[in-house]
C-alpha cells in the first residue's frame, strides 16, 4: 500500500514571474479505480519540466498546438509524495496536483 504525504504549495515554487505549459499533455479517462485527469508539463523561472496533474477533464484548458502558453491561474496546488513499487523496488514519486488550471487566451 502506498503511503501518501500531501503538502500545499504556492505556484512560486515553480515560477515567480509566470508559468508556461508545453503543448503536449497526457489525458487519462475515468476508470473503476481512478478519476479522469490530464498531466501537463509546466516550466517557470524557478523550475523547468514540472509535471502537474489536474483531475477532472472540465477543470483544465487544452493548450494550443504551437509554442508554450502562459498559465493564467492555478488553483489548489499541492505536492504529493508517495511510495511506488516498480519491478520489485520501492521508490518515492513526487507529483504536483492542482484542482483547476486556466490558460491565458
PDB file of C-alpha atoms in Angstrom:
ATOM      1  CA  UNK A   1       0.000   0.000   0.000  1.00  0.00           C
ATOM      2  CA  UNK A   2       1.270   3.473  -0.815  1.00  0.00           C
ATOM      3  CA  UNK A   3       1.751   5.968   1.968  1.00  0.00           C
ATOM      4  CA  UNK A   4       0.969   9.495   0.801  1.00  0.00           C
ATOM      5  CA  UNK A   5       2.138  12.843   2.053  1.00  0.00           C
ATOM      6  CA  UNK A   6       0.265  15.867   0.720  1.00  0.00           C
ATOM      7  CA  UNK A   7       1.781  19.333   1.157  1.00  0.00           C
ATOM      8  CA  UNK A   8       0.061  22.520  -0.025  1.00  0.00           C
ATOM      9  CA  UNK A   9       2.465  24.707  -2.018  1.00  0.00           C
ATOM     10  CA  UNK A  10       2.267  28.020  -3.831  1.00  0.00           C
ATOM     11  CA  UNK A  11       2.915  28.366  -7.525  1.00  0.00           C
ATOM     12  CA  UNK A  12       6.029  30.393  -6.613  1.00  0.00           C
ATOM     13  CA  UNK A  13       7.741  27.019  -6.090  1.00  0.00           C
ATOM     14  CA  UNK A  14       7.720  26.574  -9.887  1.00  0.00           C
ATOM     15  CA  UNK A  15       7.850  30.171 -11.092  1.00  0.00           C
ATOM     16  CA  UNK A  16       7.671  33.638  -9.541  1.00  0.00           C
ATOM     17  CA  UNK A  17       7.110  35.776 -12.636  1.00  0.00           C
ATOM     18  CA  UNK A  18       4.988  33.386 -14.675  1.00  0.00           C
ATOM     19  CA  UNK A  19       4.229  29.781 -15.513  1.00  0.00           C
ATOM     20  CA  UNK A  20       4.124  28.307 -19.011  1.00  0.00           C
ATOM     21  CA  UNK A  21       2.685  24.997 -20.209  1.00  0.00           C
ATOM     22  CA  UNK A  22       4.021  22.906 -23.088  1.00  0.00           C
ATOM     23  CA  UNK A  23       1.510  21.964 -25.810  1.00  0.00           C
ATOM     24  CA  UNK A  24       1.821  18.203 -25.210  1.00  0.00           C
ATOM     25  CA  UNK A  25      -0.188  16.598 -22.418  1.00  0.00           C
ATOM     26  CA  UNK A  26      -1.407  13.168 -21.332  1.00  0.00           C
ATOM     27  CA  UNK A  27      -5.113  12.531 -20.820  1.00  0.00           C
ATOM     28  CA  UNK A  28      -6.435   9.527 -18.911  1.00  0.00           C
ATOM     29  CA  UNK A  29     -10.159   8.654 -18.956  1.00  0.00           C
ATOM     30  CA  UNK A  30     -12.000   7.674 -15.801  1.00  0.00           C
ATOM     31  CA  UNK A  31     -11.748   4.030 -14.767  1.00  0.00           C
ATOM     32  CA  UNK A  32     -13.217   1.963 -11.973  1.00  0.00           C
ATOM     33  CA  UNK A  33     -10.252   2.760  -9.731  1.00  0.00           C
ATOM     34  CA  UNK A  34      -9.327   6.349 -10.653  1.00  0.00           C
ATOM     35  CA  UNK A  35     -10.803   9.631 -11.824  1.00  0.00           C
ATOM     36  CA  UNK A  36     -10.084  11.198 -15.195  1.00  0.00           C
ATOM     37  CA  UNK A  37      -7.083  13.537 -15.267  1.00  0.00           C
ATOM     38  CA  UNK A  38      -4.671  15.405 -17.510  1.00  0.00           C
ATOM     39  CA  UNK A  39      -0.900  15.591 -16.978  1.00  0.00           C
ATOM     40  CA  UNK A  40       0.826  18.772 -18.151  1.00  0.00           C
ATOM     41  CA  UNK A  41       4.492  19.717 -18.287  1.00  0.00           C
ATOM     42  CA  UNK A  42       4.951  23.194 -16.807  1.00  0.00           C
ATOM     43  CA  UNK A  43       8.006  25.453 -16.695  1.00  0.00           C
ATOM     44  CA  UNK A  44       8.766  28.613 -14.767  1.00  0.00           C
ATOM     45  CA  UNK A  45      11.749  30.752 -13.840  1.00  0.00           C
ATOM     46  CA  UNK A  46      12.479  28.604 -10.744  1.00  0.00           C
ATOM     47  CA  UNK A  47      11.926  25.052 -12.093  1.00  0.00           C
ATOM     48  CA  UNK A  48      11.556  23.559 -15.565  1.00  0.00           C
ATOM     49  CA  UNK A  49       9.807  20.389 -16.672  1.00  0.00           C
ATOM     50  CA  UNK A  50       7.498  20.002 -13.670  1.00  0.00           C
ATOM     51  CA  UNK A  51       4.588  17.602 -14.135  1.00  0.00           C
ATOM     52  CA  UNK A  52       1.223  18.900 -12.899  1.00  0.00           C
ATOM     53  CA  UNK A  53      -1.821  16.636 -12.755  1.00  0.00           C
ATOM     54  CA  UNK A  54      -5.310  18.179 -12.906  1.00  0.00           C
ATOM     55  CA  UNK A  55      -8.182  15.829 -12.004  1.00  0.00           C
ATOM     56  CA  UNK A  56     -11.452  16.199 -13.910  1.00  0.00           C
ATOM     57  CA  UNK A  57     -11.332  16.926 -17.636  1.00  0.00           C
ATOM     58  CA  UNK A  58     -13.518  20.024 -17.221  1.00  0.00           C
ATOM     59  CA  UNK A  59     -11.050  21.574 -14.740  1.00  0.00           C
ATOM     60  CA  UNK A  60      -8.309  22.346 -17.271  1.00  0.00           C
ATOM     61  CA  UNK A  61      -7.987  24.042 -20.636  1.00  0.00           C
ATOM     62  CA  UNK A  62      -6.286  22.324 -23.556  1.00  0.00           C
ATOM     63  CA  UNK A  63      -3.108  24.145 -24.689  1.00  0.00           C
ATOM     64  CA  UNK A  64      -2.711  25.238 -28.304  1.00  0.00           C
ATOM     65  CA  UNK A  65      -0.558  23.142 -30.619  1.00  0.00           C
ATOM     66  CA  UNK A  66       2.278  25.613 -31.192  1.00  0.00           C
ATOM     67  CA  UNK A  67       4.638  27.019 -28.589  1.00  0.00           C
ATOM     68  CA  UNK A  68       4.363  27.444 -24.868  1.00  0.00           C
ATOM     69  CA  UNK A  69       1.244  29.057 -23.450  1.00  0.00           C
ATOM     70  CA  UNK A  70       1.052  31.174 -20.292  1.00  0.00           C
ATOM     71  CA  UNK A  71      -0.982  29.904 -17.348  1.00  0.00           C
ATOM     72  CA  UNK A  72      -3.473  32.498 -16.121  1.00  0.00           C
ATOM     73  CA  UNK A  73      -4.454  30.774 -12.876  1.00  0.00           C
ATOM     74  CA  UNK A  74      -3.533  27.632 -10.989  1.00  0.00           C
ATOM     75  CA  UNK A  75      -5.864  26.761  -8.103  1.00  0.00           C
ATOM     76  CA  UNK A  76      -5.278  24.387  -5.200  1.00  0.00           C
ATOM     77  CA  UNK A  77      -1.695  23.354  -5.952  1.00  0.00           C
ATOM     78  CA  UNK A  78      -0.391  20.556  -3.717  1.00  0.00           C
ATOM     79  CA  UNK A  79       2.720  18.408  -3.807  1.00  0.00           C
ATOM     80  CA  UNK A  80       2.058  14.698  -3.300  1.00  0.00           C
ATOM     81  CA  UNK A  81       4.863  12.360  -2.265  1.00  0.00           C
ATOM     82  CA  UNK A  82       4.084   8.666  -2.351  1.00  0.00           C
ATOM     83  CA  UNK A  83       5.851   5.321  -2.331  1.00  0.00           C
ATOM     84  CA  UNK A  84       5.546   3.396  -5.584  1.00  0.00           C
ATOM     85  CA  UNK A  85       6.712  -0.163  -6.223  1.00  0.00           C
ATOM     86  CA  UNK A  86       8.190  -0.779  -9.641  1.00  0.00           C
ATOM     87  CA  UNK A  87       9.879  -4.033 -10.674  1.00  0.00           C
ATOM     88  CA  UNK A  88      10.300  -5.148  -7.089  1.00  0.00           C
ATOM     89  CA  UNK A  89      11.878  -1.891  -5.918  1.00  0.00           C
ATOM     90  CA  UNK A  90      10.251   0.832  -3.867  1.00  0.00           C
ATOM     91  CA  UNK A  91      10.808   4.456  -4.816  1.00  0.00           C
ATOM     92  CA  UNK A  92       9.325   7.820  -3.928  1.00  0.00           C
ATOM     93  CA  UNK A  93       7.363   9.669  -6.592  1.00  0.00           C
ATOM     94  CA  UNK A  94       6.622  13.405  -6.459  1.00  0.00           C
ATOM     95  CA  UNK A  95       3.556  14.672  -8.305  1.00  0.00           C
ATOM     96  CA  UNK A  96       2.140  18.190  -8.256  1.00  0.00           C
ATOM     97  CA  UNK A  97      -1.662  18.249  -8.352  1.00  0.00           C
ATOM     98  CA  UNK A  98      -3.941  21.210  -8.988  1.00  0.00           C
ATOM     99  CA  UNK A  99      -7.707  21.500  -8.661  1.00  0.00           C
ATOM    100  CA  UNK A 100      -8.047  23.825 -11.645  1.00  0.00           C
ATOM    101  CA  UNK A 101      -5.790  25.272 -14.340  1.00  0.00           C
ATOM    102  CA  UNK A 102      -6.832  28.099 -16.650  1.00  0.00           C
ATOM    103  CA  UNK A 103      -4.714  29.220 -19.595  1.00  0.00           C
ATOM    104  CA  UNK A 104      -4.361  32.781 -20.879  1.00  0.00           C
ATOM    105  CA  UNK A 105      -6.181  33.460 -24.137  1.00  0.00           C
TER     106      UNK A 105
END
